[in-house]
Tab-separated table of C-alpha atoms in Angstrom:
chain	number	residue	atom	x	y	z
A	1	UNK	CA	-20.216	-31.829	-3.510
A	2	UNK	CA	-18.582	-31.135	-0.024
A	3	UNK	CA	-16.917	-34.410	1.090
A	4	UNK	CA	-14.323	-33.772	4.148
A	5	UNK	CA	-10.885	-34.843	4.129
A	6	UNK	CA	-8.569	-33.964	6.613
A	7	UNK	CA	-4.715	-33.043	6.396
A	8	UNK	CA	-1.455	-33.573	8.965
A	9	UNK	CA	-2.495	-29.699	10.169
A	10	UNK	CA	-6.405	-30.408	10.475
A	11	UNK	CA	-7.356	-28.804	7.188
A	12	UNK	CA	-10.428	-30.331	5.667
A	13	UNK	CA	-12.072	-30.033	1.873
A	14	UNK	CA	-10.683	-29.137	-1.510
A	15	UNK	CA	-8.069	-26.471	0.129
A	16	UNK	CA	-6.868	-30.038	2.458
A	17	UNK	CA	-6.503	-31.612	-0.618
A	18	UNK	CA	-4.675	-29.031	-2.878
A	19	UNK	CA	-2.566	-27.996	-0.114
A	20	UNK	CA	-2.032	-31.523	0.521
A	21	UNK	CA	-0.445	-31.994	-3.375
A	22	UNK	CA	1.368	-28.484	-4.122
A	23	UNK	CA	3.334	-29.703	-0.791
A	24	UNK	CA	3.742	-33.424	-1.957
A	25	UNK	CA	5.214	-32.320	-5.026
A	26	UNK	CA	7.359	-29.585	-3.879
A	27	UNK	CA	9.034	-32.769	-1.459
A	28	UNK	CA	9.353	-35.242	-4.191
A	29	UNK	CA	11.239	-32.786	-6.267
A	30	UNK	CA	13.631	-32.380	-3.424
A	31	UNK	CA	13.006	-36.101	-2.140
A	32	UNK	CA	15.001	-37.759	-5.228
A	33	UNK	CA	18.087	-35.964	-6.200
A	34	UNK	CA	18.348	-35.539	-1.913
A	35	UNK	CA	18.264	-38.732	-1.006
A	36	UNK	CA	19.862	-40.149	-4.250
A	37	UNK	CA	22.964	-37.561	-3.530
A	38	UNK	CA	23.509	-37.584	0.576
A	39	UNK	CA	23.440	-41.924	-0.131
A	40	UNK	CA	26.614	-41.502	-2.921
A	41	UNK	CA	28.433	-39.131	-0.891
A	42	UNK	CA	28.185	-41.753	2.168
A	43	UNK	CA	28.849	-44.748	0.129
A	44	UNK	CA	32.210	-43.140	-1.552
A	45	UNK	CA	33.308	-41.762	1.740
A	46	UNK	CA	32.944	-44.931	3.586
A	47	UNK	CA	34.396	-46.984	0.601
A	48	UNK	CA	37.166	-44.162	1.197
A	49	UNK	CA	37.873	-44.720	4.884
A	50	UNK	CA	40.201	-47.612	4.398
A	51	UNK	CA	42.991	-45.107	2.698
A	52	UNK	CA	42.104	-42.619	5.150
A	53	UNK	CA	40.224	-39.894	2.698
A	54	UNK	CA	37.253	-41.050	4.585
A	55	UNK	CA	38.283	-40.658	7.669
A	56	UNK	CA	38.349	-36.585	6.974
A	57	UNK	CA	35.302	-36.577	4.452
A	58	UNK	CA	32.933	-39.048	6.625
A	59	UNK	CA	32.070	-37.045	9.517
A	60	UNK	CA	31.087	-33.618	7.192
A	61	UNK	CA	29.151	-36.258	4.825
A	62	UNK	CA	27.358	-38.003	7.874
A	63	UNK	CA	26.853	-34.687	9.236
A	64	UNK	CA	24.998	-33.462	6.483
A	65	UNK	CA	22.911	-37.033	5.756
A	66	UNK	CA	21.623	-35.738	9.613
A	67	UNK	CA	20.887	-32.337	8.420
A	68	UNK	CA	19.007	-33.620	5.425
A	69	UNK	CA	17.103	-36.467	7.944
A	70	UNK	CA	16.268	-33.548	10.850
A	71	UNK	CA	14.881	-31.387	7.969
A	72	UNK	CA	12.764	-34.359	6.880
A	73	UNK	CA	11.809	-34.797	10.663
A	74	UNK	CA	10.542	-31.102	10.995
A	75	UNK	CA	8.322	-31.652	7.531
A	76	UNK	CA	6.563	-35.105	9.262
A	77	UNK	CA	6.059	-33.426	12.284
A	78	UNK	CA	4.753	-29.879	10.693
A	79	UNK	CA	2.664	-30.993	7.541
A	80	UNK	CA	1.637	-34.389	8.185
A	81	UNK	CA	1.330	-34.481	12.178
A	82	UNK	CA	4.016	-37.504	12.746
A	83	UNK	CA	6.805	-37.032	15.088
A	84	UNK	CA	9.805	-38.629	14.590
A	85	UNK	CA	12.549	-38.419	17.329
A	86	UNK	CA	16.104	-37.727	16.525
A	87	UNK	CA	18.454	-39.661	18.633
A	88	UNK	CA	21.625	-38.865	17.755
A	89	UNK	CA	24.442	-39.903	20.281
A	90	UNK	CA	26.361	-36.450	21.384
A	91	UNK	CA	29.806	-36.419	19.711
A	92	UNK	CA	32.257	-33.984	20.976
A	93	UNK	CA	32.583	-31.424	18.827
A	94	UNK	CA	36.450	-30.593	19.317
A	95	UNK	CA	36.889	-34.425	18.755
A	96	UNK	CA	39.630	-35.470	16.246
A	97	UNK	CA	38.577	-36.971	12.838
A	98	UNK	CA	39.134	-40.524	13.913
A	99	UNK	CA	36.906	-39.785	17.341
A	100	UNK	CA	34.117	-38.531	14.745
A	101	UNK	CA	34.381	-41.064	12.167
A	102	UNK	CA	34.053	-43.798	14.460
A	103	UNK	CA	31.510	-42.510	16.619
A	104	UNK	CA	29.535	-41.764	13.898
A	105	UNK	CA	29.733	-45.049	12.998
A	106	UNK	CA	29.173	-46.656	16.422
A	107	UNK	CA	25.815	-44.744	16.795
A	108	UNK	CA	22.990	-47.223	15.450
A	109	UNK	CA	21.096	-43.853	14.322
A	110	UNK	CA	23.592	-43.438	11.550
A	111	UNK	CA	22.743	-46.959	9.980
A	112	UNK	CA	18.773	-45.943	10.381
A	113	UNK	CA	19.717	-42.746	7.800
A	114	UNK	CA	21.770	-45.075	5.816
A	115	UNK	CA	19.017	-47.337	5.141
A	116	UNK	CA	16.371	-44.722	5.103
A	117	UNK	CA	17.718	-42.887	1.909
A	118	UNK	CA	17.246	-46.227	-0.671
A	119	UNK	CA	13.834	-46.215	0.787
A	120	UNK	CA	13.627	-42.540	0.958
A	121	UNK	CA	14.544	-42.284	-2.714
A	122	UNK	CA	11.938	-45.061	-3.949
A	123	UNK	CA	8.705	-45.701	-2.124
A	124	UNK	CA	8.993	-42.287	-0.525
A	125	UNK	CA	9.270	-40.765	-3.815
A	126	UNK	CA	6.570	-42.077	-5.305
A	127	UNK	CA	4.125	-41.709	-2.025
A	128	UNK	CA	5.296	-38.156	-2.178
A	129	UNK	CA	4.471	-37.862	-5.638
A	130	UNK	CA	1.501	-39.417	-5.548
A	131	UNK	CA	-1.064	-37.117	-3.560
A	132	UNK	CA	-0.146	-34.181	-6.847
A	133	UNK	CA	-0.522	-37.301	-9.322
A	134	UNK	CA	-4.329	-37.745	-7.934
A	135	UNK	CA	-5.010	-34.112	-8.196
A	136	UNK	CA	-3.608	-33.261	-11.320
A	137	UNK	CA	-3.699	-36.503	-13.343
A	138	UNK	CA	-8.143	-35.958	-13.116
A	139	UNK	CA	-7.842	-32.165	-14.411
A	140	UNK	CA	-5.962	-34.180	-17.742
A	141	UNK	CA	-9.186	-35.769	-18.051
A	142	UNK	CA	-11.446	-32.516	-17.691
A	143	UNK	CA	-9.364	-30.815	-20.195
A	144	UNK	CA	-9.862	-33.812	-22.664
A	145	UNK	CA	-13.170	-33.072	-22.635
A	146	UNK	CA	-13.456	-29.872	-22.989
A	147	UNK	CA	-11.324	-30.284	-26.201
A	148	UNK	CA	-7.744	-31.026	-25.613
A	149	UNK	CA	-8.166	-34.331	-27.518
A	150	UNK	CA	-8.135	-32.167	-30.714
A	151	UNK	CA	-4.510	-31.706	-30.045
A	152	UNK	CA	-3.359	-35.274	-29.416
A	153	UNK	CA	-2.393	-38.148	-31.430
A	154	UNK	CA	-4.551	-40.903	-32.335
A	155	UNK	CA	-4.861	-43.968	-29.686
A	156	UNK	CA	-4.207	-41.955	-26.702
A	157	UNK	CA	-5.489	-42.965	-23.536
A	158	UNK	CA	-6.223	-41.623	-20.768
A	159	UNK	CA	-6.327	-44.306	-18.206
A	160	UNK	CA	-7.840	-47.308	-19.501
A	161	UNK	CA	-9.982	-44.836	-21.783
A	162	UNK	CA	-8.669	-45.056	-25.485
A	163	UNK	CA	-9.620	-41.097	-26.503
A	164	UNK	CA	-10.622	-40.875	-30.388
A	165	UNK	CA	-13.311	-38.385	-30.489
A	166	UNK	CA	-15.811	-36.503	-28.386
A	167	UNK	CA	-17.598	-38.869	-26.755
A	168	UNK	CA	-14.493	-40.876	-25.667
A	169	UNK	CA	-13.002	-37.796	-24.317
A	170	UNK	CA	-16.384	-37.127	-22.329
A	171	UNK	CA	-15.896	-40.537	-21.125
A	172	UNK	CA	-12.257	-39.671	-19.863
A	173	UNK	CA	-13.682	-36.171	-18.184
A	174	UNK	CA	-15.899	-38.623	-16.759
A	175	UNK	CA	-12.707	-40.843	-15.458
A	176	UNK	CA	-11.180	-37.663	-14.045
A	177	UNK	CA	-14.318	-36.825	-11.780
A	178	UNK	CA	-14.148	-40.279	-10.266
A	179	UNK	CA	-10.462	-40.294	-9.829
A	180	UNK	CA	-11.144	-36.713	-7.984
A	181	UNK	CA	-13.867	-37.949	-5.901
A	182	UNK	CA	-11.944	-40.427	-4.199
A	183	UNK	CA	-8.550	-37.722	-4.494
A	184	UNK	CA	-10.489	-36.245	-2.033
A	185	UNK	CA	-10.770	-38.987	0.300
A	186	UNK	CA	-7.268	-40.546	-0.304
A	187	UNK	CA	-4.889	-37.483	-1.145
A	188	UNK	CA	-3.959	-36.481	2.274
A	189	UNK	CA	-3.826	-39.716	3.304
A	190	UNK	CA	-1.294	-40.678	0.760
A	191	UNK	CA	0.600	-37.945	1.545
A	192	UNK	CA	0.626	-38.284	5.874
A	193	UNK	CA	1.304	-42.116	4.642
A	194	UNK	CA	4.517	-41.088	2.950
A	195	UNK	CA	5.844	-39.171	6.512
A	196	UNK	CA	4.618	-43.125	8.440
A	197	UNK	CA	7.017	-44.611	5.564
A	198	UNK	CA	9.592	-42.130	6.821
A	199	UNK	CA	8.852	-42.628	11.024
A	200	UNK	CA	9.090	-46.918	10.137
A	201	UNK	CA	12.560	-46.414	8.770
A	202	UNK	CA	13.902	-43.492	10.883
A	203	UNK	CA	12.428	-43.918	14.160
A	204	UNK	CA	14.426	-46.085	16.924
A	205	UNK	CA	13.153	-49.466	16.688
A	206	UNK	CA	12.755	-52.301	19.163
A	207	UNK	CA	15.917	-53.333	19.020
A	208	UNK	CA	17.324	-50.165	19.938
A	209	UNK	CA	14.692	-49.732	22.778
A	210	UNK	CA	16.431	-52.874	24.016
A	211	UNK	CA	19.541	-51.747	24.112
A	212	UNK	CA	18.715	-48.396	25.520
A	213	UNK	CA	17.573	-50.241	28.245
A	214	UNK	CA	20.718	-52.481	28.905
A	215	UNK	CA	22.857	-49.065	28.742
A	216	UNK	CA	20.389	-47.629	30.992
A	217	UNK	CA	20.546	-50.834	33.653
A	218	UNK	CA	24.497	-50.708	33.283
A	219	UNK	CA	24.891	-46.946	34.414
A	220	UNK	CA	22.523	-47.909	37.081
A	221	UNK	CA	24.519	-50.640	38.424
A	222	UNK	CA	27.821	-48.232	38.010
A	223	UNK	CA	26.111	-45.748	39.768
A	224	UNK	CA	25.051	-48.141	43.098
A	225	UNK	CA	28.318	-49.456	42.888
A	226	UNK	CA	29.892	-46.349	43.479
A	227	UNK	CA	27.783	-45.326	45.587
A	228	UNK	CA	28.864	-47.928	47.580
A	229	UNK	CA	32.775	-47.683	47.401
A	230	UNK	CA	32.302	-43.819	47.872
A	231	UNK	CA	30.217	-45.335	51.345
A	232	UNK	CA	33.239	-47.836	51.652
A	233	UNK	CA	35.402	-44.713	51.419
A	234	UNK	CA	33.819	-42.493	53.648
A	235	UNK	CA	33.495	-45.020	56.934
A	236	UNK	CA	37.004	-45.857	56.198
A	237	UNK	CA	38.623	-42.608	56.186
A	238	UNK	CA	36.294	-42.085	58.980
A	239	UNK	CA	37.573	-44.826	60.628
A	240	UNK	CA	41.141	-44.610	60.635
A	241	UNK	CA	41.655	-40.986	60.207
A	242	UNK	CA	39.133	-38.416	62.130
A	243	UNK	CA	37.656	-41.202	64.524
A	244	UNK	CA	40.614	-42.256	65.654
A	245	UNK	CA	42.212	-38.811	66.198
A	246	UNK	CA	39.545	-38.103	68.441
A	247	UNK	CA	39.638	-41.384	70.475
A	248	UNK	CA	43.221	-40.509	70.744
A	249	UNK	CA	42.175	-36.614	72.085
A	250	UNK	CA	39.830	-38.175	74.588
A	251	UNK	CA	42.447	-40.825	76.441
A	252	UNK	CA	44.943	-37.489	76.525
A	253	UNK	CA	42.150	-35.074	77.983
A	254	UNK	CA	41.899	-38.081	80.838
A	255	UNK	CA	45.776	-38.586	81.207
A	256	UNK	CA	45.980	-34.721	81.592
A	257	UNK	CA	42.894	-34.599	84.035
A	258	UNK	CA	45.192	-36.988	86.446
A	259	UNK	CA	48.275	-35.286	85.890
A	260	UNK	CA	46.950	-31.674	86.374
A	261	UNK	CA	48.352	-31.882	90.602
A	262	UNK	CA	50.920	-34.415	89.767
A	263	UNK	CA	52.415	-33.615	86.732
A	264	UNK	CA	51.550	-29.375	85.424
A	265	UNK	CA	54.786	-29.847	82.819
A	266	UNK	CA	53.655	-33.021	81.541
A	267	UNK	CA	49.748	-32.397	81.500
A	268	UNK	CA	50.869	-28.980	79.445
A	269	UNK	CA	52.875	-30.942	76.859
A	270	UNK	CA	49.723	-33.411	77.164
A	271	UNK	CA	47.018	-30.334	76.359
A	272	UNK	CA	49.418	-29.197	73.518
A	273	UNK	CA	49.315	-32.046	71.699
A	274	UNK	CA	45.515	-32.532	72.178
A	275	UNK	CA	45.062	-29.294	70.781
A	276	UNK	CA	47.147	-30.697	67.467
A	277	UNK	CA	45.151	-33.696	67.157
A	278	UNK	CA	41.795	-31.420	67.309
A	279	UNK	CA	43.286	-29.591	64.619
A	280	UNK	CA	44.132	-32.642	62.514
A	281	UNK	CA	40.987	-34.393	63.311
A	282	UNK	CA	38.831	-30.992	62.055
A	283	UNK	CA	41.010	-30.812	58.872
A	284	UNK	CA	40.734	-34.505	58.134
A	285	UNK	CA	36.716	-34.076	58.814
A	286	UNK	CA	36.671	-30.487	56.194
A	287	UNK	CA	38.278	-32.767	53.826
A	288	UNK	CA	35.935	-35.453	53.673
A	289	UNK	CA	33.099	-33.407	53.418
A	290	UNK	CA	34.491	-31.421	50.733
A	291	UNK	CA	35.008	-34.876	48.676
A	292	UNK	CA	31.504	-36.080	49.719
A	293	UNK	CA	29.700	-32.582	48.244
A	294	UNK	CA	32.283	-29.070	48.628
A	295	UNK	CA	30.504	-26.446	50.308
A	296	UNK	CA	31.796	-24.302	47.678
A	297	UNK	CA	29.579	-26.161	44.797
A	298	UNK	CA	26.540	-25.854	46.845
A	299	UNK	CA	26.879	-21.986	47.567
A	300	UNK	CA	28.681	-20.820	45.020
A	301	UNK	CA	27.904	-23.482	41.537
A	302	UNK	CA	30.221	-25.481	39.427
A	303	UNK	CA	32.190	-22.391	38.111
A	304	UNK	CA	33.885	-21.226	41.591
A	305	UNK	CA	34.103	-24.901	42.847
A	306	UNK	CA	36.306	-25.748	39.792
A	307	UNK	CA	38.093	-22.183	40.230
A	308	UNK	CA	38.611	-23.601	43.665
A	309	UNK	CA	40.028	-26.568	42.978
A	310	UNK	CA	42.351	-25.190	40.550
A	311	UNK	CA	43.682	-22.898	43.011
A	312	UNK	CA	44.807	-26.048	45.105
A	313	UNK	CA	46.705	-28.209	42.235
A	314	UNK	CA	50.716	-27.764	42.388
A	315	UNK	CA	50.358	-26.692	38.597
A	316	UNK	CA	49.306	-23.493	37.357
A	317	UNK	CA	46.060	-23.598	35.816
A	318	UNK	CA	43.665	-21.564	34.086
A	319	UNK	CA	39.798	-21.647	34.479
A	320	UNK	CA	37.521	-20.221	32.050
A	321	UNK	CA	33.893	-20.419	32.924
A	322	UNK	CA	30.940	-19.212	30.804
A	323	UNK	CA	27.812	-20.893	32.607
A	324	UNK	CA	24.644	-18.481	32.189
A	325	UNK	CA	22.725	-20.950	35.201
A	326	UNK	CA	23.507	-23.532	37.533
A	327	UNK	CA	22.630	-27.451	36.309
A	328	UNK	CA	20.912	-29.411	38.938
A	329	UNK	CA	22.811	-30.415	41.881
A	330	UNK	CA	23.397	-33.991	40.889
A	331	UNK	CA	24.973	-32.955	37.257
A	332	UNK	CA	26.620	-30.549	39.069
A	333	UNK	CA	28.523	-33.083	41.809
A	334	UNK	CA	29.083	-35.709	38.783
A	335	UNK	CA	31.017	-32.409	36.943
A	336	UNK	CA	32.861	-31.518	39.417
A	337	UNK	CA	34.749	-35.106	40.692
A	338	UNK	CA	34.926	-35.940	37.158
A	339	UNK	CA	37.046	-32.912	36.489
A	340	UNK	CA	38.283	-33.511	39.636
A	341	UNK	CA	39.312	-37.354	38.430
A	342	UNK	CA	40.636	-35.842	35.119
A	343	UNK	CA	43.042	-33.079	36.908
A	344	UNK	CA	44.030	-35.639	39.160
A	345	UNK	CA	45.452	-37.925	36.331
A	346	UNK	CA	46.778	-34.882	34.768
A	347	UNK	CA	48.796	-33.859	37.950
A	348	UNK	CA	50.077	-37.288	37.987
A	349	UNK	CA	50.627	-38.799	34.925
A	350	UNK	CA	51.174	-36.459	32.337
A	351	UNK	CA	54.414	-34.509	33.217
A	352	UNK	CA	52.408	-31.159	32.517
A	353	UNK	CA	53.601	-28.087	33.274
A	354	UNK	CA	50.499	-25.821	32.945
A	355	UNK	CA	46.406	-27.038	32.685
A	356	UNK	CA	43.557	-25.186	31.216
A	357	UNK	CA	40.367	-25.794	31.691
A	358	UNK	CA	36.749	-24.423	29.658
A	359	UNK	CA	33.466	-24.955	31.217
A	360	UNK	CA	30.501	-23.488	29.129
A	361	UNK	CA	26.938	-24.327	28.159
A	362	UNK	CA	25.756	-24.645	24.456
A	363	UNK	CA	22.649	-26.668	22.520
A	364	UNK	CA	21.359	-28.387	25.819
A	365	UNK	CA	24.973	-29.684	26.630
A	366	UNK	CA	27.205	-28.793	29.478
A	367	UNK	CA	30.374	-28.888	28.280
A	368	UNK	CA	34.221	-29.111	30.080
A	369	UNK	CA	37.498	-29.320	28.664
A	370	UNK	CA	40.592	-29.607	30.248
A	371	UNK	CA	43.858	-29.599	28.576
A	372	UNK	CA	47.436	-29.895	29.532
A	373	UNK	CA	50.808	-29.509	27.997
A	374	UNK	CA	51.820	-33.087	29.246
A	375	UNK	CA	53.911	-36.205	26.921
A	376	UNK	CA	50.187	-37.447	26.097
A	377	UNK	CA	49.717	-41.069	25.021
A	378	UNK	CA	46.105	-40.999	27.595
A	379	UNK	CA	43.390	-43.671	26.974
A	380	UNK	CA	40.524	-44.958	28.273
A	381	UNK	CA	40.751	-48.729	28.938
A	382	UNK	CA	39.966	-50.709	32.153
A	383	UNK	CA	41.443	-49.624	35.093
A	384	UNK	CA	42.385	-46.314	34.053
A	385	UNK	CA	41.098	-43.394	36.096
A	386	UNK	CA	39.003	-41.924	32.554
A	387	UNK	CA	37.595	-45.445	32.579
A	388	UNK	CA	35.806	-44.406	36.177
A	389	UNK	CA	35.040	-40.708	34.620
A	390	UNK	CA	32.982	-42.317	31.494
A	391	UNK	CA	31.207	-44.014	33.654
A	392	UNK	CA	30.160	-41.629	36.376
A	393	UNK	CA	29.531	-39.425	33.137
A	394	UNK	CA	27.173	-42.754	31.831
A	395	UNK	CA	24.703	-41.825	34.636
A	396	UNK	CA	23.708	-38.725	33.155
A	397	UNK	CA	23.985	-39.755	29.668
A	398	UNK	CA	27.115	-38.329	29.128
A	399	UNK	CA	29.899	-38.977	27.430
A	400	UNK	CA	34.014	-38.579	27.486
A	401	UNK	CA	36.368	-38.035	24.209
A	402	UNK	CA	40.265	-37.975	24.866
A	403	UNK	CA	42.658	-36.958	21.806
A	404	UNK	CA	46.447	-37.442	23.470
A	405	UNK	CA	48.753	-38.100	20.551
A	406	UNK	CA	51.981	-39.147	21.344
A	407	UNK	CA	54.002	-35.790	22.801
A	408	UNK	CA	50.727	-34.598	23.992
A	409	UNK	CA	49.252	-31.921	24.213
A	410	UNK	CA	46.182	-34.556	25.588
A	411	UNK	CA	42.651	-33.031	25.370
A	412	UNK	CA	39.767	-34.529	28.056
A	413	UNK	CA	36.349	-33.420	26.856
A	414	UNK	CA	33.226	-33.869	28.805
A	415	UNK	CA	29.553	-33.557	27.502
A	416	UNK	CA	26.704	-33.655	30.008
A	417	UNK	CA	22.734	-32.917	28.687
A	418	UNK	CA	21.270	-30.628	30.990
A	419	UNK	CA	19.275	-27.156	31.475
A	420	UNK	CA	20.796	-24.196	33.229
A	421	UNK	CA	18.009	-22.458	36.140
């Protein structure tokens, strides 16, 4: 008898179907006490968070409920061919307790795990269990027939066989081949069926499609919008600074042409002050085009644009870069004037008298944090400058974390996904 079966990896046949079992049990040994553990150590540290125990103990717990759900993620997609996509929001890791805890708890992925381990620790327990239970539960009824009946009690059965002598216990080996015929076609289906269980619950759902989309659509709009002011911006400054500089140059180069015969002294203190205005109106001009895209961040990448920045702040600062690549241009310009925005506020607001800032690249994230030595007490709210940050960071799915207690020191830490070249 050669009927195929197939498994998650394209195995076919008895070795499908065995492999398809040993594996099945080896996960529901690991499924129960797993799920039935990470589940109690989230409820009591959530039920904890009130007297502020949880607010320490949440983020390790949640952290390790992740673990445990990636691990089950890497199983679906290795032995039973399912992907299931983790979408974890980035949280900072240098981000206080409180910053954890709640974003944690913000992200809709962390309810998904919370929800998947009741199921995880029922239904997917038994569909786990199930695949060995059809290969194991028919070689019972083999080995009552060949004579293991001897050694049981009277009125045993073996399925809805009672086994009292030989020829009942024939009838039960007979059970046991029909329970492994169809084993064959149903055990590594059960088993891929247990990982679909697992992709219903964990995978991102409609609803969270939905509101992917609205985030997406809202750091679209933020990103026309300024666009536009930094349009608005540009024609102003050209407007009233370089432009009219220039017009200003051009009505003294005429006024000089006339009094060249008439007037040498006055045409000379004429040419001087020309000459000024060029050199206003060229400095104005080097400035705008180093706030529409520095020349430095094109040639030179993020790392020497931000060194060169520093170098112009009226607070000593220290740079520390470890970038193996460059990020693409755009992530790069977004970067740079948001750490641009941040050092600005620092210079400001916070009273600082020294700023440090860390740029490196780890796990798909670029990462910058800059820290000063200021009174603290920085938020993001409306109408704050780190308000305009998140949300040039938003475009690139990014995301902002500030810790500035009281007395400072205040923290600004900025997480962009990208890929070095």
């Amino acid at each position: 008898m050669d009927i195929e079966t197939q498994d998650g990896n394209g195995r076919t046949g008895a070795k499908g179907m065995a492999l398809a079992a040993l594996r099945g049990l080896g996960l529901a040994l690991v499924t129960l006490p797993g799920a039935v553990l990470c589940f109690t150590l989230s409820m009591v540290s959530l039920a904890l968070i009130p007297i502020g125990v949880g607010i320490v103990t949440t983020p390790w717990v949640l952290t390790g409920v992740r673990a445990f759900a990636d691990w089950r993620r890497v199983l679906a997609a290795e032995w039973g061919g399912v992907r299931i996509p983790s979408t974890y929001r980035p949280i900072p890791k240098d981000a206080n307790p409180w910053a954890r805890t709640f974003g944690m708890l913000r992200d809709p992925a962390t309810w998904r795990d919370l929800r998947w381990l009741p199921v995880d620790m029922t239904a997917g327990f038994v569909t786990a269990l199930l695949p060995a239970a059809l290969v194991l539960y028919p070689l019972e009824g083999l080995a009552l027939a060949a004579g293991l009946w001897r050694v049981f009690p009277d009125g045993y059965w073996y399925g809805f066989v009672p086994v009292t002598g030989q020829a009942s216990a024939l009838a039960a080996g007979a059970l046991g081949l029909v329970i492994l015929f169809f084993a064959h076609f149903f055990t590594s289906r059960v088993f891929q069926a247990h990982f679909r269980l697992t992709r219903v619950v964990l995978g991102a759902g409609q609803g969270e499609l939905a509101e992917r989309v609205r985030v997406l659509t809202e750091t679209r709009r933020d990103a026309v919008d300024t666009s536009a002011a930094e349009l608005r911006r540009i024609e102003r400054d050209l407007h009233d600074g370089a432009q009219a500089r220039l017009v200003a140059m051009g009505m003294d180069l005429g006024t000089i042409e006339m009094l060249l015969d008439k007037d040498p002294e006055k045409a000379r203190e004429l040419l001087a002050q020309a000459r000024k205005s060029s050199v206003d109106a060229l400095a104005e001009l080097r400035d705008l085009v180093r706030g529409i895209h520095p020349p430095v961040l094109a040639e030179r990448g993020l790392g020497d644009a931000v060194r060169a920045l520093a170098l112009r702040l009226p607070l000593p600062s220290e740079v520390t870069v470890e970038l193996p690549g460059r990020a693409d241009a755009p992530v790069e310009s977004a970067a740079y004037f948001a750490i641009s925005e941040v050092l600005t506020n620092a210079v400001k607001h916070s009273g600082a008298d020294r700023l440090w800032v860390d740029l490196h690249h780890a796990e798909g994230m670029l990462r910058v944090t800059v820290t000063d030595d200021g009174r603290g007490g920085a938020v993001i709210g409306a109408g704050s400058g780190l308000a305009g940050v998140e949300r040039r960071l938003g475009t690139f799915d990014g995301v902002l974390a500030v810790s500035s207690p009281a007395g400072g020191p205040t923290m600004v830490t900025m997480e962009i996904p990208c890929v070095l070249s």
